[in-house]
Coordinates of C-alpha atoms in Angstrom, one line a residue:
Chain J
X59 CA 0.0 0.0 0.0
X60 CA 1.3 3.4 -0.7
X61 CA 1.6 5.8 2.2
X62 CA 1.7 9.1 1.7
X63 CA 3.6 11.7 3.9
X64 CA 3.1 15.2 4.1
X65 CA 5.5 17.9 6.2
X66 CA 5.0 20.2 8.0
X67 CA 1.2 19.4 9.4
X68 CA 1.1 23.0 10.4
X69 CA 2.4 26.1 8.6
X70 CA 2.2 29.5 10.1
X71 CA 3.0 31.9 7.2
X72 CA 3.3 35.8 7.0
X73 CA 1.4 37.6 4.9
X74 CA 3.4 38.1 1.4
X75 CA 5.8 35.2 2.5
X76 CA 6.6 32.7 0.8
X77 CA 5.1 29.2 1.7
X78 CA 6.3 25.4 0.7
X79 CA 4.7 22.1 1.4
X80 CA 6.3 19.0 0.7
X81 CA 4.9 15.1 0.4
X82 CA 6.7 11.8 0.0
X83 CA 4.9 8.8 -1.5
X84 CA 6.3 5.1 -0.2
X85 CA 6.1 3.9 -3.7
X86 CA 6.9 5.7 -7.4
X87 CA 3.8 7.5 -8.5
X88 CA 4.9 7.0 -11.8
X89 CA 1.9 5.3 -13.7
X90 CA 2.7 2.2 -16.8
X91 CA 1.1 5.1 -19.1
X92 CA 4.1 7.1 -17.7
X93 CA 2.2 9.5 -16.2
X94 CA 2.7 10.8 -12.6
X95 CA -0.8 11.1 -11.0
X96 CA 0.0 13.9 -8.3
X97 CA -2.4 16.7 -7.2
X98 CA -2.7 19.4 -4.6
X99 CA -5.6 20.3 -3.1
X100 CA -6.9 23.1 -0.5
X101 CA -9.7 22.6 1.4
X102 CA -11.1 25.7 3.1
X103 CA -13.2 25.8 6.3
X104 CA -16.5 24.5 5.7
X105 CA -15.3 23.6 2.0
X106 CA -15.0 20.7 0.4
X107 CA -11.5 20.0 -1.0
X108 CA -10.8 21.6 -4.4
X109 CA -7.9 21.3 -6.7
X110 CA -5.1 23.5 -7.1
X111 CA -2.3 21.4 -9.3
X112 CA -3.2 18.5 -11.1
X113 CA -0.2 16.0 -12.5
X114 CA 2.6 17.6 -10.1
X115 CA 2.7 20.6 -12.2
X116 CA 0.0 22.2 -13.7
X117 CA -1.8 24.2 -12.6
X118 CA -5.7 24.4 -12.5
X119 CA -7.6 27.3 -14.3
X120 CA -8.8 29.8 -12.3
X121 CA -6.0 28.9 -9.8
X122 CA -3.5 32.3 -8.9
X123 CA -0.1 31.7 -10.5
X124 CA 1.5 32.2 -7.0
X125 CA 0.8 28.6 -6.7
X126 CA 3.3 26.0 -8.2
X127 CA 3.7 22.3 -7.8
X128 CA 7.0 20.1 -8.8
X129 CA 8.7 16.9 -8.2
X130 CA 9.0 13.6 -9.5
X131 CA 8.5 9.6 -8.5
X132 CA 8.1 10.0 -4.8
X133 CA 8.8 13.5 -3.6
X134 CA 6.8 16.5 -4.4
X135 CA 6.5 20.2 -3.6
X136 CA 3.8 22.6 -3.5
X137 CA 5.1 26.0 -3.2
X138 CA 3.4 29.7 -2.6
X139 CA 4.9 32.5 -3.5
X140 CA 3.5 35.1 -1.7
X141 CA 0.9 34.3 1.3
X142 CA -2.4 35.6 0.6
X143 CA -5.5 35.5 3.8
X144 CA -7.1 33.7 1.1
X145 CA -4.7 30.9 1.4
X146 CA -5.9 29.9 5.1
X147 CA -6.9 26.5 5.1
X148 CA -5.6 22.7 4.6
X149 CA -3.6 21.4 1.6
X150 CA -3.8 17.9 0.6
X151 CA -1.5 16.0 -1.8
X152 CA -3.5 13.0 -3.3
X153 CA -2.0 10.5 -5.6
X154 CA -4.0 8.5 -7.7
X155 CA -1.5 6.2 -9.5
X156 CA -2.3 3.1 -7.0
X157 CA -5.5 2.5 -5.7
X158 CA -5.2 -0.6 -2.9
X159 CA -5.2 1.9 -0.3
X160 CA -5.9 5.8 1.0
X161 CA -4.3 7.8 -1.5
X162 CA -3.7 11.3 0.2
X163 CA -1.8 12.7 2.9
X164 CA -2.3 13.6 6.3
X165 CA -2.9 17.6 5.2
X166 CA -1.1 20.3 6.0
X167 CA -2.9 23.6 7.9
X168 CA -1.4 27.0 7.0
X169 CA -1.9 29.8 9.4
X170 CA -1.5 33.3 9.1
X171 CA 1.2 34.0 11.5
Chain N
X37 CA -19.8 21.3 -15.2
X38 CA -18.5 18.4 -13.6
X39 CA -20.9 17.3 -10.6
X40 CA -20.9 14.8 -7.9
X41 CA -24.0 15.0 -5.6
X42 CA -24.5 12.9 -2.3
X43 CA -27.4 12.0 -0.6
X44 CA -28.7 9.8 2.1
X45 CA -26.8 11.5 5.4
X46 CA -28.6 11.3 7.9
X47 CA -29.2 10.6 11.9
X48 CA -28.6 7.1 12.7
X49 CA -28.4 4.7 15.9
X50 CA -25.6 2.6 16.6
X51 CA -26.1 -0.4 15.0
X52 CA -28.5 1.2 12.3
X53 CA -27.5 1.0 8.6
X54 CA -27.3 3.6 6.1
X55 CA -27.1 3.8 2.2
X56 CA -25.1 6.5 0.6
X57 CA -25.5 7.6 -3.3
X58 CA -23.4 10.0 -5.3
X59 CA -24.7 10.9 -8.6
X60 CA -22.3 11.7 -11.4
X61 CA -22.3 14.0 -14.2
X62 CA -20.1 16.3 -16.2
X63 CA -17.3 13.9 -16.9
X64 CA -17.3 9.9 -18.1
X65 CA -18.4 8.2 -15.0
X66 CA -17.2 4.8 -16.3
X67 CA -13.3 5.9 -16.8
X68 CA -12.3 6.6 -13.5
X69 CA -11.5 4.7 -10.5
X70 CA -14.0 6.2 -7.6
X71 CA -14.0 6.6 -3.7
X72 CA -15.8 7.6 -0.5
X73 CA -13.4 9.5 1.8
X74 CA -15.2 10.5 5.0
X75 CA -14.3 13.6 7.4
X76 CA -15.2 13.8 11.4
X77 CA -15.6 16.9 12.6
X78 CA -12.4 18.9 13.1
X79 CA -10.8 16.1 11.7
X80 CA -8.8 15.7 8.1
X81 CA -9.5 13.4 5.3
X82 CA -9.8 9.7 5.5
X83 CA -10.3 7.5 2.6
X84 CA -13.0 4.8 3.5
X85 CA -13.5 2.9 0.0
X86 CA -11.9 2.7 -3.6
X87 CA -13.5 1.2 -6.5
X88 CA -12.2 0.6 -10.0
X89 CA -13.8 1.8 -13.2
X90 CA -15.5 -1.2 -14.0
X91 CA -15.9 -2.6 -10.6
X92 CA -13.5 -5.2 -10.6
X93 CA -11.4 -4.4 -7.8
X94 CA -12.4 -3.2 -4.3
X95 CA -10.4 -1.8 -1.6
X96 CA -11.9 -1.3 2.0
X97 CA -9.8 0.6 5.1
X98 CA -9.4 -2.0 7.8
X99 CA -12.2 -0.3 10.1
X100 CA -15.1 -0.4 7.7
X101 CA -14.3 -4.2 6.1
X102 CA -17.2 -6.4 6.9
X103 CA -19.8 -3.7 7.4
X104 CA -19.4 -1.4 4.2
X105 CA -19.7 -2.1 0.6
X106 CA -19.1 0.5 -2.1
X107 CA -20.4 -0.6 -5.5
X108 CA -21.2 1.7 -8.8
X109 CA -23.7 1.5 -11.4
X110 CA -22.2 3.2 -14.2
X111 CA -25.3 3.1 -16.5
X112 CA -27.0 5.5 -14.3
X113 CA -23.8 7.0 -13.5
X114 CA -23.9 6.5 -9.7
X115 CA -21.9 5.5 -6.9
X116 CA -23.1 3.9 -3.6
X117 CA -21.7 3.1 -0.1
X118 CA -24.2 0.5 1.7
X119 CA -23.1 1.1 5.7
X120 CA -23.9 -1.3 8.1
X121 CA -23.8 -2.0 12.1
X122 CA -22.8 1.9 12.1
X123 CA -20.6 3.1 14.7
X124 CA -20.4 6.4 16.7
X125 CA -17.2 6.8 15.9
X126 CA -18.2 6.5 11.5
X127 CA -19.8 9.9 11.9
X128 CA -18.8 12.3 9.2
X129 CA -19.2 14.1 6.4
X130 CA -18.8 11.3 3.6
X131 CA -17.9 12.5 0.2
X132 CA -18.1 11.1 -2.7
X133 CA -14.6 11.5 -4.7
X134 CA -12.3 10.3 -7.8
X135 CA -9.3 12.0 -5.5
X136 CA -6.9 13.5 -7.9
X137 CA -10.0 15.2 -9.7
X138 CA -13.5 15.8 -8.5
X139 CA -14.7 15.9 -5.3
X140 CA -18.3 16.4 -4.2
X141 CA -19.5 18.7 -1.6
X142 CA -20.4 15.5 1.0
X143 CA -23.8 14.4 3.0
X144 CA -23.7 14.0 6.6
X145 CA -24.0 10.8 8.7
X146 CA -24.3 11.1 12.4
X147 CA -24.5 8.0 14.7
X148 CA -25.7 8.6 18.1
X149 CA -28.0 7.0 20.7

């Protein structure tokens, strides 16, 4: 079963600071089709989780371009440039290259500091 | 617009059962692998059920084996979790999810005496 490991669990951030999450998979999220099935998502308070970067890099539309995701095979970063109050909530990486098991992390809350 | 609506939430006894349905639409239903994740109060994600594209292959968290079974129909484009001898501690908001895409906005279940 993949396990997948997020760090920190809590990030307290300055406004206009820059912010960086990272998350380790147990096993290469590399798929046969050689795609790597890695996503980020931020779930607001009351939200349901929504996506941010879908296949380690790209980002979705609508999604500020102060938001950036890289990596490859088990270790991947989400990164934010500048810390908006917006931001608040939890992010989530979720892999969906192996499917035996829970395929997201353990979430990471960012605070305004 | 992609859509994933839940239904059947509701306030339960221990013991009681439940049936969860998720109706699909905006995207192919059939080509992607699907999954409840369920959230407790205060609490983070936690994946509950996967279920492959054509229903071949199951995967159950070790909690929920025994008393839960996720199915799909994908000629009517819906997923279902059938709950059984519900616990207190299986209240949460359940949503209905293909992870590293769409997530729905989750229905309620609360077990309590």
């Amino acid at each position: 079963d993949v396990v997948m490991t997020q760090s920190p669990l809590s990030l307290p951030v300055t406004l206009g600071q820059p912010a960086s999450i990272s998350c380790r998979s147990s096993q290469s999220l590399v798929h046969s089709n050689g795609n790597t099935y890695l996503s980020w998502f931020q779930q607001r308070p009351g939200q349901s989780p929504r996506r941010l970067i879908y296949k380690v890099s790209n980002r979705d539309s609508g999604v500020p371009d102060r938001f950036s995701g890289s990596g490859s095979g088990t270790d991947f970063t989400l990164k934010i440039s500048r810390v908006e109050a917006e931001d608040v909530g939890v992010y989530y990486c979720i892999q969906a290259t192996h499917w035996s098991s829970g395929t997201f992390g353990q979430g990471t809350k960012l605070e305004i500091k | 617009e992609v859509q994933l609506v839940e239904s059947g939430g509701g306030l339960v006894q221990p013991g009681e059962s439940l049936r969860l349905s998720c109706a699909a639409s905006g995207f192919t239903f059939s080509g992607f692998w699907m999954s409840w994740v369920r959230q407790a109060p205060g609490q983070g994600l936690e994946w509950v059920a996967n279920i492959k594209r054509d229903g071949s292959e199951i995967y159950y968290m070790d909690s929920v084996k025994g008393r839960f079974t996720i199915s799909r129909d994908n000629a009517k484009n819906s997923l279902y979790l059938q709950m059984n001898s519900l616990r207190v501690e299986d209240t949460a908001v359940y949503y209905c999810a293909s992870p590293g895409d769409y997530w729905g906005r989750g229905t309620l279940v609360t077990v309590s005496s």
